[in-house]
């Protein structure tokens, strides 16, 4: 099965997956359709909502309809788009077992002509002990081997489920074993309960544990994720496919889904949506509808909100603004923000997968933006790849100004003349140190920032200076130029503390005296351990 990726941003991607019923563009959300009872028919989903794919439960169809009655699942559901079939894992989680064997699942899916088929796995669940999680992975791998032997139709895309619950090491093992078996799609099982409890940091760990051990050339499906407010987060972590019954389950409880969270119909005065339904009615009118009609209204709006969010996400990938969208969405619930911050523990994976440059600049809001891949890559390159000028023994660190390039060049020349040993570097939030020769490169000159960075960002900038100096022990002193802006004086103070801790010379100077700096002061490091270096910084009085 071919999966072509056309656009990327963060770890999200826009791709096209070939199925026997046509192309499926990802990211995609497949609504869960109960084969026997539907508030919105699959036909309406396809025609009115533009829904190109759905997922249904093969186990329920077989149990209620029997083998002989369904020969073509597209006709049975009256849906011409892509149909995926789950196998009964949810029923196992809920009732303990299903009355169908792993081999029968394969045979049945092949006989009804599903486009995408999930093999029968044994879900771990989120409250399982480690021993039980290990057992479910072992059993799922055994079933995967049996399934591979039983599969006769290669025009169906087969899904290999990853189990292991909330134990990242077991999830990683499960993913490695599934990857060896060469499935067309990989899916992370058991996250539904984790998401219901809003444990998005744990969810991030589970997703990274799986993704790091799977081929990036195959789509990655996150089972049970279907609330619009968390889809951008999941796409940014590399999830391509989603399936969910959230649209109908929430509707039955009178809940109205938005990309900012869940609202209660009973408490609403306005609809924050202009879909074809919401534009025609007020919450008050919907409240007065009979129960079934009210549920249908909410279900259709909820599904529409999910599909709308997928389009918003895709456009943000095209625009190179997925991270900005994720930051905005993560402000809708503290747990989601916690999930976003967990990315800092998976930096190496983020660096490997995200694009290293962009056509557009990036927006930096506050310390949450310190997790964004472009910033993490800048740090990595500064520490791992950058080679300082051989003759440099001191760092002259000055704020990047918004003056014209000509002004900056003359100021830089003035400062460079201080001493041949002074290496001119710039700082501007969130970048604590950028060698001046790299000042025009991405992302340094392409970052929009607020006027005053938050305290955590200033600390992170100073930490960059510390790491840089620790990695380049030939520097013996640091000179920081700053304006009278509060954050710059604070940054200079942090840098001073760092130098004292490392036994390096330090001085700082207000920039209103530039471009004619008091040269003697710049090199006045009385406490400097290496007098020879100090001398080099002092230009002779003329
Ligand atoms: Zn609506």
PDB file of C-alpha atoms and ligand atoms in Angstrom, residues 256-257 271-279 297-298 300-302 304-305, ligand 1:
ATOM      1  CA  UNK A 256     -21.603  20.369  22.105  1.00  0.00           C
ATOM      2  CA  UNK A 257     -18.006  19.922  20.880  1.00  0.00           C
ATOM      3  CA  UNK A 271     -23.546  28.698  19.039  1.00  0.00           C
ATOM      4  CA  UNK A 272     -19.874  29.533  18.365  1.00  0.00           C
ATOM      5  CA  UNK A 273     -20.169  27.808  14.975  1.00  0.00           C
ATOM      6  CA  UNK A 274     -21.726  28.606  11.606  1.00  0.00           C
ATOM      7  CA  UNK A 275     -22.086  25.087  10.214  1.00  0.00           C
ATOM      8  CA  UNK A 276     -25.256  24.542   8.180  1.00  0.00           C
ATOM      9  CA  UNK A 277     -27.157  23.467  11.314  1.00  0.00           C
ATOM     10  CA  UNK A 278     -25.887  25.978  13.867  1.00  0.00           C
ATOM     11  CA  UNK A 279     -26.421  28.910  11.500  1.00  0.00           C
ATOM     12  CA  UNK A 297     -28.522  17.944  15.732  1.00  0.00           C
ATOM     13  CA  UNK A 298     -25.694  17.701  18.265  1.00  0.00           C
ATOM     14  CA  UNK A 300     -24.084  16.260  13.219  1.00  0.00           C
ATOM     15  CA  UNK A 301     -22.622  19.481  14.584  1.00  0.00           C
ATOM     16  CA  UNK A 302     -20.065  17.522  16.663  1.00  0.00           C
ATOM     17  CA  UNK A 304     -18.812  18.614  11.547  1.00  0.00           C
ATOM     18  CA  UNK A 305     -16.645  20.327  14.214  1.00  0.00           C
TER      19      UNK A 305
HETATM   20 ZN1  LIG B   1     -22.189  23.743  14.137  1.00  0.00          ZN
END
